[in-house]
Short mmCIF file of C-alpha atoms and ligand atoms in Angstrom, two decimals:
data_model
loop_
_atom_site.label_atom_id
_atom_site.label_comp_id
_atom_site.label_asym_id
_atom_site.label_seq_id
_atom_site.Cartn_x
_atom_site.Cartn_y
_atom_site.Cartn_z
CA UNK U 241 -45.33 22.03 10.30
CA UNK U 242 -43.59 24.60 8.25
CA UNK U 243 -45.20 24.87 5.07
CA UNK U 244 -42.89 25.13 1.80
CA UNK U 245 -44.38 24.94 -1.21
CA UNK U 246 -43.98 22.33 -4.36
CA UNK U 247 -41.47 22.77 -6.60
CA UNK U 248 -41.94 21.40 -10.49
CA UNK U 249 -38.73 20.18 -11.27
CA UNK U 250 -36.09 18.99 -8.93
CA UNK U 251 -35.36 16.55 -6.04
CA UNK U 252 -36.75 15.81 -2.76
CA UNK U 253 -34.35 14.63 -0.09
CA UNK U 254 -36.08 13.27 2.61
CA UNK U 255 -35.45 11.10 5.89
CA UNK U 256 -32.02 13.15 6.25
CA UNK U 257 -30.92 12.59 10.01
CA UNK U 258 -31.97 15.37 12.04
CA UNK U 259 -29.53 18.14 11.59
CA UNK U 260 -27.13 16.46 9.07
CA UNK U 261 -29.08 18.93 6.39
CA UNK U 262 -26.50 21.38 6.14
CA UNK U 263 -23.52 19.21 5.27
CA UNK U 264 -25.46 18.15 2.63
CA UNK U 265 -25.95 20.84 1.12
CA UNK U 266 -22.24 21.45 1.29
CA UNK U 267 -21.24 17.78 0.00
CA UNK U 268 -23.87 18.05 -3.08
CA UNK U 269 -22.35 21.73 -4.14
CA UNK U 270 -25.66 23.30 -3.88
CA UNK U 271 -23.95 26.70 -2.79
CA UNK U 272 -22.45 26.83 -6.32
CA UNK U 273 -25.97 26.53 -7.94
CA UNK U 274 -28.14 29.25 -8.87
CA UNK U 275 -31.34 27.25 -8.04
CA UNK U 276 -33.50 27.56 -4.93
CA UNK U 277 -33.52 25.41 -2.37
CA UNK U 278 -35.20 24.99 0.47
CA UNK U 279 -33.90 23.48 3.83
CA UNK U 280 -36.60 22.39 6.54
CA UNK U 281 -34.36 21.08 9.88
CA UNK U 282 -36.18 19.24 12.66
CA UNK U 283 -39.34 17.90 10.59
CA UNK U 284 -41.65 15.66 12.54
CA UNK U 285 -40.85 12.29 11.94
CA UNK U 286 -43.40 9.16 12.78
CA UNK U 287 -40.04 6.85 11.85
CA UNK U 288 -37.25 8.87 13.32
CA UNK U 289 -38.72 10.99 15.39
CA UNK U 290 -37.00 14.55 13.86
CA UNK U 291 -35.86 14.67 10.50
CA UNK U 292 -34.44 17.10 7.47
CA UNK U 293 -35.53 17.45 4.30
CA UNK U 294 -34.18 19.32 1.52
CA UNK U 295 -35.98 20.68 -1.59
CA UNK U 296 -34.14 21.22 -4.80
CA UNK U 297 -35.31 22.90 -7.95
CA UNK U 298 -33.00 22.52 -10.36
CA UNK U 299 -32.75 20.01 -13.54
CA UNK U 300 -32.89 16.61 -12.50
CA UNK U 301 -29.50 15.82 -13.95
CA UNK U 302 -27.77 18.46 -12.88
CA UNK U 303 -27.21 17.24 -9.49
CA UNK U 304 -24.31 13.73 -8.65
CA UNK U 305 -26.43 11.90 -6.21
CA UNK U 306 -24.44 9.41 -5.74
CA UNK U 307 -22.06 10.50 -3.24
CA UNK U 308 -25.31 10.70 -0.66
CA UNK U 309 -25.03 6.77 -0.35
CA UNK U 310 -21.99 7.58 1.28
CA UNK U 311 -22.76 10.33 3.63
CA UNK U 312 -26.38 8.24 4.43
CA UNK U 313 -28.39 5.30 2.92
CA UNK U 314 -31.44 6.09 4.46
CA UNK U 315 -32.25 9.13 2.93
CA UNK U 316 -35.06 8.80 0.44
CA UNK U 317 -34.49 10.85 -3.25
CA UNK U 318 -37.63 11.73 -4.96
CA UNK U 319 -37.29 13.00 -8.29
CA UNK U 320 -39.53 15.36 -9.17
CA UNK U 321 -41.02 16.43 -12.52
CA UNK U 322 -44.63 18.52 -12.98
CA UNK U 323 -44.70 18.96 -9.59
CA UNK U 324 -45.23 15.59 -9.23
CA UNK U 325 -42.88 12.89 -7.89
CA UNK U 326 -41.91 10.46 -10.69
CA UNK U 327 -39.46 8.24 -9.66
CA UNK U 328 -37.67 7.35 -5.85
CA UNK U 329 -33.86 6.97 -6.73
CA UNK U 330 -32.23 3.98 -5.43
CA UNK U 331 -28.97 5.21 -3.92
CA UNK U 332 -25.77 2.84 -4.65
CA UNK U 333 -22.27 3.31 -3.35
CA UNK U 334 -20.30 5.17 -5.18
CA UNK U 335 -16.98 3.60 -6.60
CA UNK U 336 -15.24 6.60 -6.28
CA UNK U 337 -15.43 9.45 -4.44
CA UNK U 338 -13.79 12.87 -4.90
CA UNK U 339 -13.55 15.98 -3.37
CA UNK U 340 -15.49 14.80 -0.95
CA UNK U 341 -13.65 13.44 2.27
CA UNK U 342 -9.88 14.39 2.53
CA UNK U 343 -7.20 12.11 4.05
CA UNK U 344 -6.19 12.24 7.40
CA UNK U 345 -3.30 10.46 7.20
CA UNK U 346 -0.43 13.19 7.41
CA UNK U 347 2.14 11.15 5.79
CA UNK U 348 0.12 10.99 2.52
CA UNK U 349 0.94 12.57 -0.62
CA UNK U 350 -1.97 14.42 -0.64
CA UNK U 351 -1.12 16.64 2.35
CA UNK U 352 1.43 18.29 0.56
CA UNK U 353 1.29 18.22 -2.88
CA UNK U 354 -0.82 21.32 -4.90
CA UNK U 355 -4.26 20.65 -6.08
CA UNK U 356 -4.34 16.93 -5.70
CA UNK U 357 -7.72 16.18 -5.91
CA UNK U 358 -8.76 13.58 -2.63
CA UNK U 359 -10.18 10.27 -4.15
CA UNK U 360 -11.50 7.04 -1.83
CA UNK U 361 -11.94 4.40 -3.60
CA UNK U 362 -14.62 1.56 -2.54
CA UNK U 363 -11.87 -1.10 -1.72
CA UNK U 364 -14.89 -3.41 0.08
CA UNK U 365 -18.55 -2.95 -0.66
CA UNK U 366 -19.55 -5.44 1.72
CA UNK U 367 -18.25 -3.47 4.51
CA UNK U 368 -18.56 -0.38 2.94
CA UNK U 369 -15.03 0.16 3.27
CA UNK U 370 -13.42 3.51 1.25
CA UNK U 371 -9.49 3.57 0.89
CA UNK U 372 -7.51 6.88 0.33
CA UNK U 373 -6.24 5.93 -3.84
CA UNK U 374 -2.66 7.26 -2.68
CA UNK U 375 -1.72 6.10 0.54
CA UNK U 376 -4.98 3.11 0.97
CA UNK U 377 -5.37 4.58 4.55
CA UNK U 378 -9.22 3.79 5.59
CA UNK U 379 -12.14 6.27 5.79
CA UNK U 380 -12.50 6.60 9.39
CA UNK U 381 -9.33 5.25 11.33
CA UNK U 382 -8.38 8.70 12.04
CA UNK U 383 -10.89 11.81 13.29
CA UNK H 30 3.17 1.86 -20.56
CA UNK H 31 3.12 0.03 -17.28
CA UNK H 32 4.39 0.84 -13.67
CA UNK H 33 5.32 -0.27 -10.55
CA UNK H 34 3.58 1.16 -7.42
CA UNK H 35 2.24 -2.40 -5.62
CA UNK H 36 3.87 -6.08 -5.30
CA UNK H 37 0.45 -6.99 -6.36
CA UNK H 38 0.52 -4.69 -9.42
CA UNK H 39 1.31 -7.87 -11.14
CA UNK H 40 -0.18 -11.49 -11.54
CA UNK H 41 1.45 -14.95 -10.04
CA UNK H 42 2.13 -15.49 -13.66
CA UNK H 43 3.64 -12.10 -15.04
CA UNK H 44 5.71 -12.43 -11.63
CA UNK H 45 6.61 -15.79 -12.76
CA UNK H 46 7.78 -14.52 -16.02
CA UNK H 47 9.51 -11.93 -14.32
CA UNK H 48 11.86 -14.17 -11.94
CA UNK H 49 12.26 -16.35 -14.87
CA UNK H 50 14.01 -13.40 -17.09
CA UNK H 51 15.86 -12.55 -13.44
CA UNK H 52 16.95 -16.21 -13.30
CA UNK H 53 18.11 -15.95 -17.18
CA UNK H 54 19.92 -12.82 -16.21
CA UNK H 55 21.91 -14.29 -13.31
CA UNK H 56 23.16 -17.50 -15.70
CA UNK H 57 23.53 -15.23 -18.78
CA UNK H 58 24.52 -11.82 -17.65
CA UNK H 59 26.67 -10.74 -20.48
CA UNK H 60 23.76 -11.65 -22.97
CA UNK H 61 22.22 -8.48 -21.41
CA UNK H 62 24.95 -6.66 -20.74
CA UNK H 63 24.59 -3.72 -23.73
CA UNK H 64 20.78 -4.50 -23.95
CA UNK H 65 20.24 -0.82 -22.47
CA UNK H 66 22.73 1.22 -24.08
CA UNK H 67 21.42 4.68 -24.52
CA UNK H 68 18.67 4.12 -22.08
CA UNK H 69 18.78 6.29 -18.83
CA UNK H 70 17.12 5.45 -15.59
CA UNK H 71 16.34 8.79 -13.49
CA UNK H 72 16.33 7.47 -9.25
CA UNK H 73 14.27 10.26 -7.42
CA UNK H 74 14.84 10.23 -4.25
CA UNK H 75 13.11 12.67 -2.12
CA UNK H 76 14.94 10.89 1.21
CA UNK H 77 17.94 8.95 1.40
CA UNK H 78 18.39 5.33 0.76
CA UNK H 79 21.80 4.55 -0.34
CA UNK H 80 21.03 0.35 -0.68
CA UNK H 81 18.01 0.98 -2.76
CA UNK H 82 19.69 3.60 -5.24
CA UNK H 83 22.61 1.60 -5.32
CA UNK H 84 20.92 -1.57 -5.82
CA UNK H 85 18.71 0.36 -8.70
CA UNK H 86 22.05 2.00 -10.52
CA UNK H 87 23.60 -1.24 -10.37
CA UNK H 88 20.93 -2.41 -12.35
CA UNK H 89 20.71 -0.14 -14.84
CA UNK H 90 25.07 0.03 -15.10
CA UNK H 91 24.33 -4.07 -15.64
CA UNK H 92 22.31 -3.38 -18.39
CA UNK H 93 24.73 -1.16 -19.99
CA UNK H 94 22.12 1.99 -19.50
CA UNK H 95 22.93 5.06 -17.62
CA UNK H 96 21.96 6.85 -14.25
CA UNK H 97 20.73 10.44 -13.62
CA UNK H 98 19.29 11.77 -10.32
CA UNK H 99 19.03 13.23 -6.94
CA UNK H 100 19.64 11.45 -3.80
CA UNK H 101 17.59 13.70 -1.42
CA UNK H 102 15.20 16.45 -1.43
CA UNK H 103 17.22 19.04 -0.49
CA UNK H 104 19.21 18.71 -3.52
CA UNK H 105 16.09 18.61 -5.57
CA UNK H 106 13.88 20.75 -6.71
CA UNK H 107 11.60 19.71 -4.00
CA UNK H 108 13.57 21.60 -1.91
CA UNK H 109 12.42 24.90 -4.19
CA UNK H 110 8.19 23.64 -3.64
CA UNK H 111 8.02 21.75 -7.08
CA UNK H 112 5.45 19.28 -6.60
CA UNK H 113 6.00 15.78 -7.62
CA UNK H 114 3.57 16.21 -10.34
CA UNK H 115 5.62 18.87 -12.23
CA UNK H 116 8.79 17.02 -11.40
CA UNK H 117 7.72 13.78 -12.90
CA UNK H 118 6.96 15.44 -16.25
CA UNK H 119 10.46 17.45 -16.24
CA UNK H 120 12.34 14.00 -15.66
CA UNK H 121 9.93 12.41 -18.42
CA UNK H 122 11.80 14.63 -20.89
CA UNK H 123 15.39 13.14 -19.36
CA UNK H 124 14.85 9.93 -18.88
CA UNK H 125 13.28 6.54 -19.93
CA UNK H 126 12.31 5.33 -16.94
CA UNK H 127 12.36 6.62 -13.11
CA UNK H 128 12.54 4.63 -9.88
CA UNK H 129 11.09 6.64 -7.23
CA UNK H 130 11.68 6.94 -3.40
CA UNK H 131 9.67 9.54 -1.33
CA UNK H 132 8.33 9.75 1.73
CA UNK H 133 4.88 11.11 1.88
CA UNK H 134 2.65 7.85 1.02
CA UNK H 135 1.25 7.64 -2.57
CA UNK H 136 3.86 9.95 -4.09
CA UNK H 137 5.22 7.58 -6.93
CA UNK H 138 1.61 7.29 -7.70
CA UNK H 139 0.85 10.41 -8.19
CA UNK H 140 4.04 10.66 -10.60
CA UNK H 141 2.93 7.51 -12.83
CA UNK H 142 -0.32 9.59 -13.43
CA UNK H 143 1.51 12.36 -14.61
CA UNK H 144 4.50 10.58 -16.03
CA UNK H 145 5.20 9.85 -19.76
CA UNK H 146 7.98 7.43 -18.56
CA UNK H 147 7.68 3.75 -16.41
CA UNK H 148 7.95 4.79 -12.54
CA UNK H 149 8.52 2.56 -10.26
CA UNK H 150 7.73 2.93 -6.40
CA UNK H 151 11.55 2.78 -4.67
CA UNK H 152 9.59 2.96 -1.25
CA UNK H 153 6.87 5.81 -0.48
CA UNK H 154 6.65 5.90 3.72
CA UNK H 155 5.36 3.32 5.79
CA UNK H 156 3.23 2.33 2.25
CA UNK H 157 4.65 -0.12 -0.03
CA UNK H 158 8.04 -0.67 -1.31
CA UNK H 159 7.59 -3.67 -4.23
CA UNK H 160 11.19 -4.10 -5.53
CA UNK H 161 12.11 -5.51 -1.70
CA UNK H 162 9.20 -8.02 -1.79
CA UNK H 163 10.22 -8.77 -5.52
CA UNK H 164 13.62 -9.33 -4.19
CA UNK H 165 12.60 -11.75 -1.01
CA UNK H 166 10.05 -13.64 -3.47
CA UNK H 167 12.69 -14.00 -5.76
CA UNK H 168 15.20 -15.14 -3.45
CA UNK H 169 12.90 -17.75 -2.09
CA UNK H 170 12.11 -19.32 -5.49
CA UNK H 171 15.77 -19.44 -6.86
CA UNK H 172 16.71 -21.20 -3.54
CA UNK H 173 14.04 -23.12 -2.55
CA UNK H 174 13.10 -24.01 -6.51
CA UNK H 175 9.28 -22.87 -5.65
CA UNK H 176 6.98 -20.15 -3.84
CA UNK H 177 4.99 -22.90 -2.40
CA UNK H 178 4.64 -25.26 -0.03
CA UNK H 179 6.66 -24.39 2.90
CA UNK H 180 6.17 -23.52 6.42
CA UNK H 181 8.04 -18.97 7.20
CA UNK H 182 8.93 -17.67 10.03
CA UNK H 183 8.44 -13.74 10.29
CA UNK H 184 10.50 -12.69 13.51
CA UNK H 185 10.65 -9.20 14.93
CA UNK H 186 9.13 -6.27 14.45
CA UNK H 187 5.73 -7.47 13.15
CA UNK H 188 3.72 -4.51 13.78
CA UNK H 189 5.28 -1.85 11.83
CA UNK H 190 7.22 -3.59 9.22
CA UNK H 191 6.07 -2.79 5.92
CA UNK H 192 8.32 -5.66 4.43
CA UNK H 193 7.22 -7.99 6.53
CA UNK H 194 3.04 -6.86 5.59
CA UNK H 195 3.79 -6.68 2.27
CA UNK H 196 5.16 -9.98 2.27
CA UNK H 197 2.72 -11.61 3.39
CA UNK H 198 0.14 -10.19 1.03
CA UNK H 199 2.59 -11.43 -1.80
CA UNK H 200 2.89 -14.86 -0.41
CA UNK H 201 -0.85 -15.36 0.55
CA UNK H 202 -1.33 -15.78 -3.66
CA UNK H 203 0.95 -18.78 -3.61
CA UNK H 204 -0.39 -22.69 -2.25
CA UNK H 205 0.15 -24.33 0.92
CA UNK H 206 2.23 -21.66 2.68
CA UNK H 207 2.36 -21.81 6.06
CA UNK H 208 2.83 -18.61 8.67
CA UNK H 209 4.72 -18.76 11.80
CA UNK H 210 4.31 -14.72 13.43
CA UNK H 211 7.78 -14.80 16.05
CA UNK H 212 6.97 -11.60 17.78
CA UNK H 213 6.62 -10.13 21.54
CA UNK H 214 2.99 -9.63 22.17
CA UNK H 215 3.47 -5.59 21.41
CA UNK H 216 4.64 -5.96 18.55
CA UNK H 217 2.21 -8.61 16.54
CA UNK H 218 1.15 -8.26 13.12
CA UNK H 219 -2.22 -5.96 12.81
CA UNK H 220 -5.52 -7.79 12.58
CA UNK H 221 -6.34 -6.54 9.08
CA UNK H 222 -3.58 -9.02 7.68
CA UNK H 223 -5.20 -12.26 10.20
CA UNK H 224 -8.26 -11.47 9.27
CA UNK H 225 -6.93 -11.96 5.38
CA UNK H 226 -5.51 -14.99 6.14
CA UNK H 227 -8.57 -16.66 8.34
CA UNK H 228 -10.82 -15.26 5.09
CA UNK H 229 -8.30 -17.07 2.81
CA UNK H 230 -7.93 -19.87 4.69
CA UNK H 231 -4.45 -19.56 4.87
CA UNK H 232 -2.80 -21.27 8.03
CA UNK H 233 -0.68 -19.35 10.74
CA UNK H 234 0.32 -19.32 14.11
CA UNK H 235 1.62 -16.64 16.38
CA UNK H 236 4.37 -17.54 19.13
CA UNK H 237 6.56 -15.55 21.08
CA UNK H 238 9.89 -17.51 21.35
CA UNK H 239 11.67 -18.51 18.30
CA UNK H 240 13.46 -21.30 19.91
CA UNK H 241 9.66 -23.05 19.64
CA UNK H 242 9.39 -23.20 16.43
CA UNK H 243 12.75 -22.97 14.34
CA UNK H 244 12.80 -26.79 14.21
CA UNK H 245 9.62 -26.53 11.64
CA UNK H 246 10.33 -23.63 9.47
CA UNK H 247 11.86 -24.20 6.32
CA UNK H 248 12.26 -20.37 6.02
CA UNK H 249 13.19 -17.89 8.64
CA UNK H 250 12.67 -13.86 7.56
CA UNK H 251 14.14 -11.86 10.42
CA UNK H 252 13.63 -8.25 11.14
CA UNK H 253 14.80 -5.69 13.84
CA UNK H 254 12.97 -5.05 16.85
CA UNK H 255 13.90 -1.85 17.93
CA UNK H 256 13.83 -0.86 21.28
CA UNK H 257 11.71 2.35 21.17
CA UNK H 258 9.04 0.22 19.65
CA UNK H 259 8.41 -1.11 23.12
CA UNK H 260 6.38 0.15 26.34
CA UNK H 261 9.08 -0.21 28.77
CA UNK H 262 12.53 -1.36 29.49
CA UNK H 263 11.99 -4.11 31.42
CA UNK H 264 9.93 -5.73 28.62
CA UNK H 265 12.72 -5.13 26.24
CA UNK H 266 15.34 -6.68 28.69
CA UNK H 267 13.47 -9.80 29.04
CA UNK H 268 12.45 -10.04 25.57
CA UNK H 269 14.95 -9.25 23.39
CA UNK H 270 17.36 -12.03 23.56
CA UNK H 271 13.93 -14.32 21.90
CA UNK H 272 14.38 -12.07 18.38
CA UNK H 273 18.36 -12.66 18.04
CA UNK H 274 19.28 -15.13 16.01
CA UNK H 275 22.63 -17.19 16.95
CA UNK H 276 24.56 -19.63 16.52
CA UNK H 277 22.31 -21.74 19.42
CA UNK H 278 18.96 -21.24 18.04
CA UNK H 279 20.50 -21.94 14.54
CA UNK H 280 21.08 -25.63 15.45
CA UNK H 281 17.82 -26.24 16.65
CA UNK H 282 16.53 -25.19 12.93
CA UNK H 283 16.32 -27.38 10.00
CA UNK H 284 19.42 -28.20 7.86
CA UNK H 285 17.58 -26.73 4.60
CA UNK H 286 16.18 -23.95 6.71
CA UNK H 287 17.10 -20.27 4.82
CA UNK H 288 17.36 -17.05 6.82
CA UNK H 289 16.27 -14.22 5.20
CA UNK H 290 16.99 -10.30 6.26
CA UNK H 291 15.62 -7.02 4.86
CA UNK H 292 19.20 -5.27 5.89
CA UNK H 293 20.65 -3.60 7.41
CA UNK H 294 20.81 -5.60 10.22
CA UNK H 295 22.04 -4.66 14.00
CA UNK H 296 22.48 -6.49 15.76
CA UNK H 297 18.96 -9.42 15.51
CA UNK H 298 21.24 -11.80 13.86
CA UNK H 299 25.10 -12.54 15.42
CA UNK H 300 27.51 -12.40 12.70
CA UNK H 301 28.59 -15.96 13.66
CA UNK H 302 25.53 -16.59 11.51
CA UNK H 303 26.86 -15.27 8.51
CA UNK H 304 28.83 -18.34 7.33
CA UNK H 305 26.33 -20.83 8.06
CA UNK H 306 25.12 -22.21 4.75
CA UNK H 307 21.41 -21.86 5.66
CA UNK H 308 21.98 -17.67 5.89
CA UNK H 309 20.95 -16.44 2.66
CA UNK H 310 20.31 -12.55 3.76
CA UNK H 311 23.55 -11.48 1.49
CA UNK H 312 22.51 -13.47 -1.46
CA UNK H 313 19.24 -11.68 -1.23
CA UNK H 314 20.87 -8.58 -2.08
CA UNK H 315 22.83 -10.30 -5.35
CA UNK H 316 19.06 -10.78 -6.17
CA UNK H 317 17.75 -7.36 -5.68
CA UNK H 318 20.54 -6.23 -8.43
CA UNK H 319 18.88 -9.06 -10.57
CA UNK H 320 15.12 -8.63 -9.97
CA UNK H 321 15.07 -4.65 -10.84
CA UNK H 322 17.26 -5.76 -13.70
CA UNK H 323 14.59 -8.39 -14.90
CA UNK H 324 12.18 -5.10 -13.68
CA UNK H 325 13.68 -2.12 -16.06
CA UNK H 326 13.91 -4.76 -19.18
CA UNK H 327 10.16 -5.72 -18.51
CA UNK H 328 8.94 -2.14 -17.81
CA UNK H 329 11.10 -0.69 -20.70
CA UNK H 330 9.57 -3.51 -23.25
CA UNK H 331 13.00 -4.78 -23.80
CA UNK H 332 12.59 -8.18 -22.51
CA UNK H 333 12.98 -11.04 -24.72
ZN1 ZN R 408 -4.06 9.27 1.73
#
């Protein structure tokens, strides 16, 4: 396997499904951080067969974790701190997310008016269920 | 400061205190006839509704307040790219308080967040438009004396109507209400408002004749079913005649039964109807004028 070295201070992502690294990435800002980070795509995986990981040095609370329990539950975060890992974060659903998703639904507000931000809001944690705050269209119902 | 986006935006009981100052209003009207002088409701509309507005001016004329406004985007500044956003806050320095019709989905809440004024949601889309299930519950309590215990019929166009959802989500707070769904198999309300009932316990039914069940409703709502809403024409031929209420199907119904309409109607019930005690669809819109009344007093902090 590819070898990339430890980092002190930061955040391993691990058990990311196999090529889902990138979006990531994208969804945790990490383009708009001067910090290095390393992305390793098609790991070896005894439990899923291929996996990504991704390797962040940065601050450990400089980074909104959060939002991964939406994009995937099964990732493990490991926080890292002296090179060692000190904690395993326990991802929860967000209540809000922003930024994040946008609506689909073309009748909603936010498809035409300037620098609305996009907010779901967890209408059903049971089901996981994320409503669009304007128009309450579901996550999902349109691709 | 408080707004109006969602029927459920308020509790059983603040709704209860609201159709009580609505009930006041319609025995007492000229104790609140000046009770808004020098208050000024703005009506947005970004798409035409004439019954809304008018129902909304009326109001406000009532209350001895005044009107400003636009009745359609293109004569406001819409028209010119203002967002709602920037809008809201040029109407906060006009107004007192803003009823808002629009038809992208969400837009009146995106002007309460920017607002320094009440706003209330005069209809946003195929969303939510409050003041009409405000109107229907309040119509069904002054008639009927209660918002419980009774058996509705919702006929039509169960599908797509918005009143007819939001309706239901209003009445599914209240005890022992029975649903009756009159609809043609196209047309039958989604699953996501079943599934609320089944979850709540609530009892329905779905048929597809009204004839079979008038006899136990004590509450008819009818709504248009519209022919484009339906696959083909031969369905619509041999269908149609089961949504349109006459002067038959009437005396198969109860002799307390109500029948309730959105409006406008077209032609789903015969105008024969319209003198039969038991239709109550133009009373309904006496207490529209009444329930946005009771509305702007409670919104505006005026109520006593
Ligand atoms: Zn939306």
């Amino acid at each position: 396997m590819l070898n990339v070295g430890k980092i002190e201070e930061g955040f391993v992502l691990d058990h990311i499904q196999a090529g889902k690294s990138l979006s990531i990435y994208h969804h945790l800002q990490l383009d708009q951080l001067d910090c290095t980070v390393a992305i390793i795509k098609n790991a070896r995986s005894n439990k899923m067969g291929k996996k990504d990981i991704l390797k962040v040095e940065c601050d450990i609370d400089m980074l909104d974790l959060d939002v991964l329990a939406f994009i995937d539950h099964n990732i493990t975060v490991n926080v890292i701190q002296d090179g060692e890992i000190v904690d395993k974060k326990e991802l929860i659903l967000p209540q809000e997310i922003r930024n994040i998703i946008k609506c689909r639904n073309p009748r909603c507000i936010t498809s035409i008016e300037q620098e609305l931000p996009h907010i779901f809001v967890l209408t059903d944690p049971k089901k996981e269920i994320y409503r669009c705050k304007y128009c309450e269209e579901k996550y999902g119902e349109r691709i | 400061m408080r707004h109006l986006m969602n029927p459920l935006d308020f509790t059983v009981e603040e709704l209860n205190q609201l159709f009580d100052l609505a009930n006041d209003i319609e025995k007492n009207p000229e104790k609140y006839a000046h009770i808004c002088a020098g208050k000024k409701l703005a009506t947005c509309f970004y798409e035409p509704s004439t019954r809304t507005r008018l129902s909304f001016e009326t109001a406000m004329y009532n209350l001895g307040g005044t009107v400003l406004g636009f009745s359609d985007a293109a004569s406001s500044s819409a028209s010119k790219g203002e967002s709602v956003s920037d809008t809201i806050r040029i109407i906060s320095c006009y107004a007192d308080i803003c009823a808002m019709r629009h038809p992208k989905e969400g837009a009146p809440m995106v002007a309460a967040g920017k607002s320094r004024i009440p706003v209330i949601n005069a209809g946003d889309g195929g969303h939510q438009h409050p003041t009409q299930t405000l109107t229907d519950l309040l119509t069904i309590r002054s008639l009927k004396g209660r918002l419980s215990d009774f058996t509705i019929g919702l006929c039509g166009d169960l599908k797509f109507g918005r009143t007819v959802h939001s309706l239901i989500n209003a009445l599914a707070r209240y005890e022992n209400i029975r649903f009756v769904f009159i609809s043609p198999p196209e047309l039958k309300v989604p699953d996501y408002i079943t599934e609320m009932l089944k979850e709540k316990g609530i009892a329905y039914e779905e048929v597809i004749r009204l004839e079979d069940c008038i006899a136990k409703l004590d509450l008819l709502y009818m709504t248009r079913v519209q022919r484009e809403r339906f696959f083909n024409e031969e369905d619509y031929v041999r269908l149609k005649d089961f949504y349109i209420l006459d002067k038959s199907k009437m005396n198969l119904a109860g002799k307390d039964m109500l029948v309730l309409h959105p409006l406008p109607r077209v032609n789903e019930i015969s105008v024969e109807v319209d003198t039969d005690e038991r239709a109550a669809y133009f009373k309904q819109v006496q207490y529209g004028v009444y329930v946005r009344m009771a509305l702007i007093l409670t919104l505006l902090e005026l109520a006593c």
